[in-house]
Amino acid sequence: MATLVPLGTASSYGVLANTAVTNTGLTVVNGDLGVSPAGAVTGFPPGTVTGTIHVNDAAAAQAQTDLLTGYANALVQPVTATVATELGGTTLTPGVYNSASGTFGLNGTLTLDAQGNPNAVFIFKTNTTLISGAAGNVNLIGLAQSANVFWQVGSSATLGAGSTIRGSILAFTSITATTGAIVDGRLLALGAAVTLDTNTVTVPALSTCSVVVQPVAGPVVAGQPASVSAVVTCNGLPVPGASVTFTGGAVPVTATTNAAGVATGSLTFKTAGAATITATVTAADSGCACTGVASAPLPITVAPQPSCQVVIQPVAGPVVVGQPTPVSAVVTCNGLPVVGGSVTFTGGAVPVTVTTNLAGVATGSLTFNSAGPAVITATVTAAGTACACTGVASAPLTVNVVPQSGPLTASPACWRVNLPFPIPHLFTATLTATVTPAQAGVTVTFFVSGLPVGTAVTNAAGVATLNAGLSILQISASSYTATATVGGVPVQATGTLRPCFPPA
């Protein structure tokens, strides 16, 4: 896989040469222009430079040194594929490319497709030359960026009159841009001159990496893990797969960013009082130079330890005899979620034990064999936390168990956000209907807000289950409807529809 070519201080240069930069006509260089170690710059004016012109100074010398490092990096990157010498008329995806002839020609349109990844890198390697004709053009699609396209040229590059090149040309010898050629990138020559003639050279916007620690939800308690997160972006776009190390707690913790560029971990603080959290990117494969970038410190106040609490959540929808009823409880220590705690729910026909998630929520189901009032209790049976949670029980929750209403019943359901990518639906819900007595092969149609969302067929237990995609309008409904034909008779049932906890 192609990786970003490091250019160091050379990244701010639109034109950089070893022996000379010469220009004819009204060339515009949007960026710096330089020559080193012993060259000259001519033709400015009439040409213009929006940045700074460096002639044989320390800045130009450092840029040449950094250019050599970048050239060597591109030279040794493993080749993804060998393609035809003529690039015009082809479409390529991210990778490292060379040709069997050792040179590249561009006499038509080369399309570079980043396939939706703005950090995708394209590298073209030649042993000798790069030559574009007047019709030569590079087209970028799929969020491809000029800043991530590189041309490593073994000798010299020649850009045809009126051609459009995107990316940075790193030539071992020289570069010639003929009349009217446009460069969305850089012309960087290690060994000789850069020659210009009424051209426009624009340095791509320099990538900016940002790391921001998110506010900590809830109190931070001494001796208890505190969930911490940070967002890593490159030019405002998320950087997935980056390693982020959080410091400030007793022991640093490293986490990896997800598709949204968010890294989540936990820190434990030994003592109460003022503290700070900092997130630093320790490794990142992106179009930005993210490695080593740190967030601003986030100040927090660490509270002393208090006690453990278990709270049963209200049961959504009716509780029906013989049907599983979802039950949940939140376990917190000083207001912070207790993760991985074992919670046993009692009150149904058979107790059930489940484990709390990252939000401290334990979710299971109880089945009640008879109608009437029933009492549900949640008790922590094991928890590795600084609080004394084991043995702590919730206040009892009384529910009213109703008899089954007919041959078709709809179970309570909840909707959640469809992460990490809400495609093709922004929200999803699992809808369940049961035929009593059990009968397999019955087709059940589900409706939300009066609109059909799909069908499912009952299994041997008489249960039909549909994972339905919902719109933002449909989640505003408080119920859903299931319809079927049982024994030749159309039947219908309604179940509640509420947001899940948590909703993502």
Short mmCIF file of C-alpha atoms in Angstrom, two decimals:
data_model
loop_
_atom_site.label_atom_id
_atom_site.label_comp_id
_atom_site.label_asym_id
_atom_site.label_seq_id
_atom_site.Cartn_x
_atom_site.Cartn_y
_atom_site.Cartn_z
CA MET A 1 0.00 0.00 0.00
CA ALA A 2 1.29 3.44 -0.91
CA THR A 3 2.18 5.70 2.02
CA LEU A 4 2.53 9.46 2.10
CA VAL A 5 5.91 10.70 0.80
CA PRO A 6 7.50 12.99 3.44
CA LEU A 7 8.65 16.31 1.95
CA GLY A 8 9.48 18.21 5.14
CA THR A 9 10.15 21.88 4.48
CA ALA A 10 10.02 21.24 0.72
CA SER A 11 6.24 20.87 1.06
CA SER A 12 5.75 24.67 0.98
CA TYR A 13 7.58 25.04 -2.36
CA GLY A 14 5.72 25.18 -5.66
CA VAL A 15 9.08 25.25 -7.50
CA LEU A 16 12.47 24.08 -6.19
CA ALA A 17 15.62 23.58 -8.28
CA ASN A 18 19.30 22.77 -7.85
CA THR A 19 20.95 25.01 -10.45
CA ALA A 20 18.40 27.50 -11.77
CA VAL A 21 14.76 28.51 -12.04
CA THR A 22 14.07 30.29 -15.32
CA ASN A 23 10.75 31.71 -16.44
CA THR A 24 9.20 33.21 -19.55
CA GLY A 25 5.83 34.98 -19.43
CA LEU A 26 3.25 35.53 -16.71
CA THR A 27 3.85 32.43 -14.62
CA VAL A 28 2.14 32.33 -11.22
CA VAL A 29 3.60 30.22 -8.41
CA ASN A 30 1.18 29.89 -5.50
CA GLY A 31 3.69 28.89 -2.85
CA ASP A 32 7.42 29.33 -2.23
CA LEU A 33 10.11 29.23 -4.94
CA GLY A 34 13.72 28.33 -4.34
CA VAL A 35 17.08 27.30 -5.75
CA SER A 36 20.06 25.69 -3.99
CA PRO A 37 22.98 25.18 -3.64
CA ALA A 38 24.42 27.58 -6.28
CA GLY A 39 21.77 28.62 -8.76
CA ALA A 40 19.89 31.68 -9.91
CA VAL A 41 16.24 32.71 -10.34
CA THR A 42 15.28 34.66 -13.48
CA GLY A 43 11.98 35.77 -14.96
CA PHE A 44 10.34 37.00 -11.74
CA PRO A 45 8.97 39.45 -12.71
CA PRO A 46 7.08 39.20 -15.02
CA GLY A 47 6.28 35.97 -13.17
CA THR A 48 4.82 36.26 -9.67
CA VAL A 49 5.29 34.24 -6.48
CA THR A 50 2.72 34.38 -3.67
CA GLY A 51 5.16 32.90 -1.17
CA THR A 52 8.85 33.61 -0.62
CA ILE A 53 11.72 33.36 -3.12
CA HIS A 54 14.76 31.64 -1.58
CA VAL A 55 18.04 31.89 -3.53
CA ASN A 56 20.94 29.82 -2.18
CA ASP A 57 19.93 30.44 1.42
CA ALA A 58 19.61 28.12 4.42
CA ALA A 59 15.89 27.58 3.84
CA ALA A 60 16.41 26.44 0.24
CA ALA A 61 19.29 24.18 1.29
CA GLN A 62 17.12 22.52 3.94
CA ALA A 63 14.30 22.10 1.41
CA GLN A 64 16.71 20.32 -0.97
CA THR A 65 17.82 18.04 1.87
CA ASP A 66 14.20 17.22 2.71
CA LEU A 67 13.42 16.69 -0.99
CA LEU A 68 16.20 14.10 -1.19
CA THR A 69 14.67 12.27 1.79
CA GLY A 70 11.27 12.29 0.11
CA TYR A 71 12.70 11.13 -3.21
CA ALA A 72 14.42 8.19 -1.50
CA ASN A 73 11.20 7.30 0.30
CA ALA A 74 9.22 7.18 -2.95
CA LEU A 75 12.03 5.24 -4.67
CA VAL A 76 11.93 2.33 -2.21
CA GLN A 77 8.17 1.98 -1.77
CA PRO A 78 7.11 -1.48 -3.08
CA VAL A 79 5.36 -1.46 -6.44
CA THR A 80 1.68 -2.35 -6.39
CA ALA A 81 1.37 -2.93 -10.14
CA THR A 82 3.23 -2.46 -13.43
CA VAL A 83 1.07 -0.61 -15.95
CA ALA A 84 1.39 0.56 -19.55
CA THR A 85 3.78 3.38 -20.39
CA GLU A 86 0.87 5.50 -21.68
CA LEU A 87 -1.30 6.56 -18.76
CA GLY A 88 -3.87 8.52 -20.76
CA GLY A 89 -7.30 6.91 -20.95
CA THR A 90 -6.83 4.81 -17.80
CA THR A 91 -8.33 4.85 -14.30
CA LEU A 92 -6.21 3.79 -11.33
CA THR A 93 -6.93 3.25 -7.65
CA PRO A 94 -4.50 4.03 -4.78
CA GLY A 95 -1.13 2.30 -5.08
CA VAL A 96 2.47 2.45 -6.30
CA TYR A 97 2.88 2.11 -10.09
CA ASN A 98 5.73 1.70 -12.57
CA SER A 99 5.95 0.67 -16.22
CA ALA A 100 7.91 -2.08 -17.95
CA SER A 101 9.60 0.55 -20.13
CA GLY A 102 10.77 2.56 -17.15
CA THR A 103 9.08 5.74 -18.36
CA PHE A 104 5.58 7.25 -18.40
CA GLY A 105 3.71 9.20 -21.08
CA LEU A 106 0.48 11.13 -20.61
CA ASN A 107 -1.38 12.01 -23.82
CA GLY A 108 -4.96 11.81 -22.57
CA THR A 109 -6.82 11.84 -19.26
CA LEU A 110 -5.54 9.75 -16.35
CA THR A 111 -8.24 9.34 -13.71
CA LEU A 112 -7.20 8.67 -10.11
CA ASP A 113 -10.01 7.23 -7.98
CA ALA A 114 -9.48 7.37 -4.20
CA GLN A 115 -12.68 5.33 -3.69
CA GLY A 116 -13.95 7.67 -1.01
CA ASN A 117 -10.73 7.79 1.04
CA PRO A 118 -9.34 11.35 1.15
CA ASN A 119 -6.07 10.00 2.59
CA ALA A 120 -5.43 7.59 -0.31
CA VAL A 121 -1.92 7.88 -1.83
CA PHE A 122 -0.85 7.44 -5.47
CA ILE A 123 2.85 7.11 -6.44
CA PHE A 124 4.19 6.83 -10.03
CA LYS A 125 7.82 5.71 -10.39
CA THR A 126 9.97 6.05 -13.52
CA ASN A 127 13.55 5.02 -14.15
CA THR A 128 13.95 7.79 -16.73
CA THR A 129 11.36 10.32 -17.89
CA LEU A 130 7.82 11.60 -17.50
CA ILE A 131 6.45 13.28 -20.63
CA SER A 132 2.97 14.71 -21.02
CA GLY A 133 1.45 15.87 -24.30
CA ALA A 134 -0.82 18.87 -24.86
CA ALA A 135 -3.86 16.70 -24.09
CA GLY A 136 -2.30 15.27 -20.96
CA ASN A 137 -4.55 15.65 -17.96
CA VAL A 138 -4.91 14.14 -14.49
CA ASN A 139 -8.45 13.93 -13.14
CA LEU A 140 -9.19 13.24 -9.45
CA ILE A 141 -12.36 11.47 -8.30
CA GLY A 142 -13.58 9.63 -5.20
CA LEU A 143 -12.11 12.28 -2.81
CA ALA A 144 -8.59 11.91 -4.27
CA GLN A 145 -6.28 14.77 -3.23
CA SER A 146 -3.46 16.41 -5.21
CA ALA A 147 -1.47 16.53 -1.96
CA ASN A 148 -1.37 12.70 -1.98
CA VAL A 149 -0.16 12.20 -5.60
CA PHE A 150 3.60 11.84 -6.26
CA TRP A 151 5.68 11.41 -9.44
CA GLN A 152 9.17 10.02 -8.75
CA VAL A 153 11.09 10.67 -11.99
CA GLY A 154 14.47 9.02 -12.51
CA SER A 155 15.81 11.75 -14.82
CA SER A 156 13.69 14.60 -16.24
CA ALA A 157 10.04 15.56 -16.63
CA THR A 158 8.52 17.52 -19.52
CA LEU A 159 4.99 18.91 -19.31
CA GLY A 160 3.30 19.59 -22.65
CA ALA A 161 1.76 22.95 -23.57
CA GLY A 162 -1.65 23.33 -21.96
CA SER A 163 -1.49 20.04 -20.05
CA THR A 164 -2.76 19.74 -16.47
CA ILE A 165 -0.76 17.74 -13.96
CA ARG A 166 -1.86 17.02 -10.39
CA GLY A 167 0.58 15.97 -7.71
CA SER A 168 4.20 16.64 -6.79
CA ILE A 169 6.90 15.88 -9.39
CA LEU A 170 10.16 14.78 -7.72
CA ALA A 171 12.71 14.74 -10.55
CA PHE A 172 16.25 13.49 -10.06
CA THR A 173 17.51 15.92 -12.74
CA SER A 174 15.32 18.65 -14.27
CA ILE A 175 11.75 19.71 -15.03
CA THR A 176 10.44 21.68 -18.04
CA ALA A 177 6.91 23.09 -18.05
CA THR A 178 6.06 24.33 -21.56
CA THR A 179 3.65 27.13 -22.43
CA GLY A 180 0.43 27.13 -20.42
CA ALA A 181 0.98 23.90 -18.53
CA ILE A 182 -0.90 23.86 -15.22
CA VAL A 183 0.40 22.11 -12.11
CA ASP A 184 -1.83 21.44 -9.12
CA GLY A 185 1.11 20.34 -7.00
CA ARG A 186 4.86 20.94 -6.98
CA LEU A 187 7.83 20.98 -9.39
CA LEU A 188 10.86 19.81 -7.37
CA ALA A 189 14.20 19.11 -9.11
CA LEU A 190 17.11 17.54 -7.21
CA GLY A 191 19.91 17.82 -9.74
CA ALA A 192 19.38 20.64 -12.23
CA ALA A 193 16.98 23.38 -13.37
CA VAL A 194 13.25 24.00 -13.49
CA THR A 195 12.15 25.85 -16.63
CA LEU A 196 8.79 27.65 -16.73
CA ASP A 197 6.73 29.38 -19.45
CA THR A 198 3.44 31.07 -18.57
CA ASN A 199 2.44 28.36 -16.12
CA THR A 200 0.31 28.17 -12.99
CA VAL A 201 1.79 26.14 -10.15
CA THR A 202 -0.32 25.78 -7.00
CA VAL A 203 0.94 24.04 -3.88
CA PRO A 204 -1.87 21.81 -2.51
CA ALA A 205 -3.26 22.88 0.82
CA LEU A 206 -0.98 21.55 3.51
CA SER A 207 -2.64 18.80 5.53
CA THR A 208 -3.43 19.73 9.10
CA CYS A 209 -3.80 17.08 11.78
CA SER A 210 -5.88 17.82 14.84
CA VAL A 211 -6.32 15.85 18.07
CA VAL A 212 -9.05 16.94 20.48
CA VAL A 213 -9.79 15.26 23.81
CA GLN A 214 -13.54 15.07 24.36
CA PRO A 215 -15.13 16.24 27.63
CA VAL A 216 -15.35 13.41 30.14
CA ALA A 217 -18.94 12.32 30.77
CA GLY A 218 -19.88 12.16 34.41
CA PRO A 219 -17.65 12.49 37.47
CA VAL A 220 -14.11 11.13 37.53
CA VAL A 221 -13.55 9.15 40.72
CA ALA A 222 -10.26 8.15 42.30
CA GLY A 223 -9.45 4.49 41.82
CA GLN A 224 -12.12 3.93 39.19
CA PRO A 225 -11.65 3.67 35.40
CA ALA A 226 -12.79 6.84 33.62
CA SER A 227 -13.78 6.58 29.96
CA VAL A 228 -11.75 8.99 27.81
CA SER A 229 -11.96 9.68 24.09
CA ALA A 230 -10.28 11.85 21.49
CA VAL A 231 -11.08 12.75 17.89
CA VAL A 232 -8.29 12.71 15.28
CA THR A 233 -8.94 14.59 12.02
CA CYS A 234 -6.95 15.43 8.90
CA ASN A 235 -8.20 18.67 7.31
CA GLY A 236 -11.43 18.15 9.19
CA LEU A 237 -11.90 14.56 8.00
CA PRO A 238 -11.66 11.60 10.43
CA VAL A 239 -8.42 9.59 10.59
CA PRO A 240 -9.31 5.90 11.17
CA GLY A 241 -6.80 3.31 12.43
CA ALA A 242 -4.55 5.78 14.25
CA SER A 243 -2.95 4.79 17.57
CA VAL A 244 -3.68 7.33 20.29
CA THR A 245 -2.06 7.26 23.74
CA PHE A 246 -3.89 8.89 26.66
CA THR A 247 -1.76 10.13 29.55
CA GLY A 248 -2.56 11.74 32.89
CA GLY A 249 -3.80 8.71 34.80
CA ALA A 250 -1.83 6.19 36.80
CA VAL A 251 -0.91 4.23 33.65
CA PRO A 252 -1.02 5.49 30.03
CA VAL A 253 -3.45 3.69 27.71
CA THR A 254 -3.32 3.34 23.93
CA ALA A 255 -6.43 2.97 21.76
CA THR A 256 -7.14 2.92 18.02
CA THR A 257 -9.43 5.38 16.24
CA ASN A 258 -12.58 4.00 14.63
CA ALA A 259 -14.14 4.95 11.30
CA ALA A 260 -15.27 8.26 12.80
CA GLY A 261 -11.69 9.06 13.92
CA VAL A 262 -12.58 8.50 17.57
CA ALA A 263 -10.26 6.66 19.96
CA THR A 264 -11.78 5.53 23.25
CA GLY A 265 -9.99 4.14 26.29
CA SER A 266 -10.02 4.48 30.04
CA LEU A 267 -7.70 6.05 32.59
CA THR A 268 -7.60 5.48 36.34
CA PHE A 269 -6.57 8.27 38.70
CA LYS A 270 -5.18 7.22 42.07
CA THR A 271 -5.86 10.38 44.05
CA ALA A 272 -8.60 13.00 44.19
CA GLY A 273 -7.95 16.55 43.06
CA ALA A 274 -6.96 18.40 39.89
CA ALA A 275 -5.56 16.40 36.92
CA THR A 276 -5.14 16.75 33.15
CA ILE A 277 -5.66 14.34 30.24
CA THR A 278 -3.62 14.53 27.05
CA ALA A 279 -4.02 12.46 23.88
CA THR A 280 -1.04 11.96 21.54
CA VAL A 281 -1.05 10.20 18.16
CA THR A 282 1.73 7.61 18.30
CA ALA A 283 1.13 6.09 14.83
CA ALA A 284 -1.10 7.04 11.90
CA ASP A 285 -1.27 6.01 8.24
CA SER A 286 -2.99 9.07 6.79
CA GLY A 287 -2.49 11.95 4.40
CA CYS A 288 -1.53 14.13 7.37
CA ALA A 289 1.66 14.10 9.38
CA CYS A 290 -0.28 13.03 12.47
CA THR A 291 2.35 11.02 14.35
CA GLY A 292 3.51 12.99 17.36
CA VAL A 293 0.62 15.45 17.29
CA ALA A 294 -0.84 15.99 20.76
CA SER A 295 -4.05 17.51 22.02
CA ALA A 296 -4.33 20.44 24.34
CA PRO A 297 -4.44 19.15 27.93
CA LEU A 298 -7.97 18.67 29.27
CA PRO A 299 -8.24 19.70 32.94
CA ILE A 300 -10.48 17.55 35.14
CA THR A 301 -11.30 17.23 38.81
CA VAL A 302 -10.98 13.77 40.36
CA ALA A 303 -13.56 13.10 43.06
CA PRO A 304 -13.14 10.75 46.02
CA GLN A 305 -14.77 7.32 45.93
CA PRO A 306 -18.42 6.92 46.98
CA SER A 307 -20.72 3.88 46.77
CA CYS A 308 -22.17 1.54 44.16
CA GLN A 309 -25.72 1.93 42.81
CA VAL A 310 -27.95 -0.43 40.81
CA VAL A 311 -31.07 0.96 39.12
CA ILE A 312 -33.58 -1.12 37.13
CA GLN A 313 -34.86 0.68 34.05
CA PRO A 314 -38.62 0.89 33.40
CA VAL A 315 -39.89 -2.00 31.29
CA ALA A 316 -41.02 -0.86 27.83
CA GLY A 317 -44.44 -2.05 26.71
CA PRO A 318 -46.72 -4.74 28.13
CA VAL A 319 -45.38 -7.78 29.98
CA VAL A 320 -47.16 -10.85 28.59
CA VAL A 321 -47.39 -14.33 30.08
CA GLY A 322 -45.05 -16.78 28.38
CA GLN A 323 -43.22 -14.15 26.33
CA PRO A 324 -39.62 -13.00 27.01
CA THR A 325 -39.59 -9.49 28.46
CA PRO A 326 -36.42 -7.36 28.02
CA VAL A 327 -35.10 -6.06 31.35
CA SER A 328 -32.12 -3.81 32.00
CA ALA A 329 -30.30 -2.22 34.89
CA VAL A 330 -27.59 0.42 35.15
CA VAL A 331 -24.69 -0.18 37.55
CA THR A 332 -22.65 2.88 38.51
CA CYS A 333 -19.82 3.62 40.90
CA ASN A 334 -19.83 7.27 41.93
CA GLY A 335 -21.97 8.00 38.93
CA LEU A 336 -19.62 6.27 36.49
CA PRO A 337 -20.58 3.08 34.66
CA VAL A 338 -19.33 -0.23 36.05
CA VAL A 339 -18.13 -2.28 33.08
CA GLY A 340 -18.08 -6.08 33.11
CA GLY A 341 -20.16 -6.49 36.25
CA SER A 342 -22.34 -9.60 36.55
CA VAL A 343 -25.98 -8.74 37.26
CA THR A 344 -28.67 -11.33 38.11
CA PHE A 345 -32.31 -10.48 37.44
CA THR A 346 -34.91 -12.30 39.54
CA GLY A 347 -38.70 -12.28 39.58
CA GLY A 348 -39.42 -14.34 36.48
CA ALA A 349 -39.75 -18.07 36.12
CA VAL A 350 -35.95 -18.48 35.94
CA PRO A 351 -33.28 -15.96 37.09
CA VAL A 352 -30.96 -14.65 34.38
CA THR A 353 -27.39 -13.34 34.74
CA VAL A 354 -25.85 -10.90 32.25
CA THR A 355 -22.81 -8.61 32.06
CA THR A 356 -22.76 -4.81 32.02
CA ASN A 357 -21.48 -3.11 28.85
CA LEU A 358 -19.28 -0.01 28.50
CA ALA A 359 -22.22 2.16 29.62
CA GLY A 360 -22.69 0.03 32.77
CA VAL A 361 -25.93 -1.39 31.39
CA ALA A 362 -26.87 -5.06 31.82
CA THR A 363 -29.66 -6.26 29.54
CA GLY A 364 -31.41 -9.64 29.65
CA SER A 365 -34.90 -11.07 29.51
CA LEU A 366 -37.30 -12.66 31.98
CA THR A 367 -40.33 -14.85 31.28
CA PHE A 368 -43.36 -14.86 33.59
CA ASN A 369 -45.59 -17.95 33.74
CA SER A 370 -48.67 -16.35 35.29
CA ALA A 371 -50.60 -13.11 35.06
CA GLY A 372 -50.73 -10.50 37.80
CA PRO A 373 -48.22 -8.32 39.70
CA ALA A 374 -44.57 -9.43 39.66
CA VAL A 375 -41.46 -7.97 41.27
CA ILE A 376 -38.14 -7.68 39.42
CA THR A 377 -34.86 -7.18 41.27
CA ALA A 378 -31.32 -6.75 39.89
CA THR A 379 -28.37 -7.80 42.06
CA VAL A 380 -24.64 -7.43 41.30
CA THR A 381 -23.09 -10.85 41.79
CA ALA A 382 -19.55 -9.92 40.70
CA ALA A 383 -17.78 -6.67 39.76
CA GLY A 384 -14.13 -5.72 39.49
CA THR A 385 -14.46 -2.10 40.57
CA ALA A 386 -13.16 0.21 43.24
CA CYS A 387 -16.69 0.37 44.64
CA ALA A 388 -18.02 -2.43 46.83
CA CYS A 389 -20.56 -3.45 44.20
CA THR A 390 -20.82 -7.19 44.75
CA GLY A 391 -24.07 -7.99 46.59
CA VAL A 392 -25.61 -4.58 45.94
CA ALA A 393 -29.24 -4.88 44.80
CA SER A 394 -31.65 -2.51 43.14
CA ALA A 395 -34.94 -1.33 44.54
CA PRO A 396 -37.67 -3.79 43.47
CA LEU A 397 -39.59 -2.92 40.31
CA THR A 398 -43.21 -4.08 40.17
CA VAL A 399 -44.69 -4.96 36.78
CA ASN A 400 -48.14 -6.15 35.80
CA VAL A 401 -48.07 -9.39 33.79
CA VAL A 402 -51.01 -9.66 31.41
CA PRO A 403 -52.35 -12.83 29.76
CA GLN A 404 -51.67 -13.50 26.11
CA SER A 405 -54.18 -11.55 24.03
CA GLY A 406 -54.56 -13.80 20.99
CA PRO A 407 -52.91 -15.99 18.39
CA LEU A 408 -50.47 -13.18 17.40
CA THR A 409 -48.49 -11.01 19.80
CA ALA A 410 -45.82 -8.36 19.16
CA SER A 411 -42.92 -8.03 21.58
CA PRO A 412 -41.59 -4.66 22.81
CA ALA A 413 -38.88 -3.32 20.47
CA CYS A 414 -36.40 -0.50 20.49
CA TRP A 415 -34.57 1.39 17.77
CA ARG A 416 -30.91 2.34 17.67
CA VAL A 417 -28.59 4.37 15.46
CA ASN A 418 -27.14 2.20 12.68
CA LEU A 419 -23.39 2.62 13.37
CA PRO A 420 -20.61 2.86 12.26
CA PHE A 421 -22.05 3.83 8.84
CA PRO A 422 -25.82 4.52 8.68
CA ILE A 423 -26.24 2.77 5.32
CA PRO A 424 -28.78 2.10 3.89
CA HIS A 425 -30.84 3.14 6.91
CA LEU A 426 -30.11 5.70 9.61
CA PHE A 427 -31.86 3.64 12.29
CA THR A 428 -32.56 -0.07 12.87
CA ALA A 429 -34.90 -2.06 15.09
CA THR A 430 -35.51 -5.76 15.69
CA LEU A 431 -39.25 -6.46 15.43
CA THR A 432 -40.63 -9.75 16.81
CA ALA A 433 -44.04 -11.35 16.56
CA THR A 434 -45.15 -14.71 18.03
CA VAL A 435 -47.90 -17.05 16.86
CA THR A 436 -49.57 -18.98 19.71
CA PRO A 437 -49.78 -21.92 19.71
CA ALA A 438 -46.45 -22.17 17.89
CA GLN A 439 -46.75 -22.62 14.15
CA ALA A 440 -43.90 -22.54 11.67
CA GLY A 441 -44.08 -21.04 8.19
CA VAL A 442 -46.53 -18.20 8.90
CA THR A 443 -45.67 -15.01 7.01
CA VAL A 444 -45.80 -11.92 9.22
CA THR A 445 -45.80 -8.40 7.75
CA PHE A 446 -44.49 -5.56 9.92
CA PHE A 447 -45.62 -1.91 9.69
CA VAL A 448 -44.21 1.26 11.28
CA SER A 449 -46.14 4.53 10.97
CA GLY A 450 -48.53 2.69 8.66
CA LEU A 451 -45.75 1.81 6.21
CA PRO A 452 -44.57 -1.77 5.57
CA VAL A 453 -40.95 -2.32 6.63
CA GLY A 454 -40.65 -6.01 5.69
CA THR A 455 -41.84 -9.54 6.26
CA ALA A 456 -40.56 -12.54 8.20
CA VAL A 457 -41.61 -16.18 8.50
CA THR A 458 -42.20 -17.86 11.86
CA ASN A 459 -39.79 -20.55 12.98
CA ALA A 460 -40.61 -23.79 14.78
CA ALA A 461 -41.25 -21.82 17.97
CA GLY A 462 -43.77 -19.65 16.15
CA VAL A 463 -41.50 -16.59 16.28
CA ALA A 464 -40.97 -14.25 13.32
CA THR A 465 -38.09 -11.80 13.62
CA LEU A 466 -37.29 -8.87 11.31
CA ASN A 467 -34.26 -6.59 11.46
CA ALA A 468 -35.93 -3.48 10.02
CA GLY A 469 -34.37 -0.29 8.74
CA LEU A 470 -36.23 2.84 9.85
CA SER A 471 -36.32 6.46 8.75
CA ILE A 472 -36.09 9.47 11.06
CA LEU A 473 -39.86 9.89 10.69
CA GLN A 474 -40.60 6.28 11.59
CA ILE A 475 -38.66 6.37 14.87
CA SER A 476 -41.08 9.03 16.10
CA ALA A 477 -43.74 6.30 16.22
CA SER A 478 -44.28 4.76 19.64
CA SER A 479 -45.43 1.40 18.31
CA TYR A 480 -45.32 -0.99 15.39
CA THR A 481 -47.89 -3.40 13.97
CA ALA A 482 -47.58 -7.05 12.92
CA THR A 483 -50.17 -8.71 10.66
CA ALA A 484 -50.58 -12.33 9.57
CA THR A 485 -53.13 -14.90 8.56
CA VAL A 486 -53.43 -17.72 11.13
CA GLY A 487 -55.79 -20.62 10.42
CA GLY A 488 -57.26 -18.68 7.53
CA VAL A 489 -58.11 -15.71 9.77
CA PRO A 490 -56.33 -12.33 9.44
CA VAL A 491 -54.88 -11.26 12.81
CA GLN A 492 -53.00 -8.21 14.02
CA ALA A 493 -50.87 -7.25 17.01
CA THR A 494 -49.20 -4.07 18.20
CA GLY A 495 -45.88 -3.77 20.02
CA THR A 496 -44.15 -0.78 21.58
CA LEU A 497 -41.24 0.93 19.81
CA ARG A 498 -38.88 3.04 21.89
CA PRO A 499 -35.26 4.20 21.73
CA CYS A 500 -32.75 1.61 22.95
CA PHE A 501 -30.52 2.36 25.92
CA PRO A 502 -27.96 3.30 24.86
CA PRO A 503 -29.35 4.32 21.41
CA ALA A 504 -26.16 3.40 19.52
#
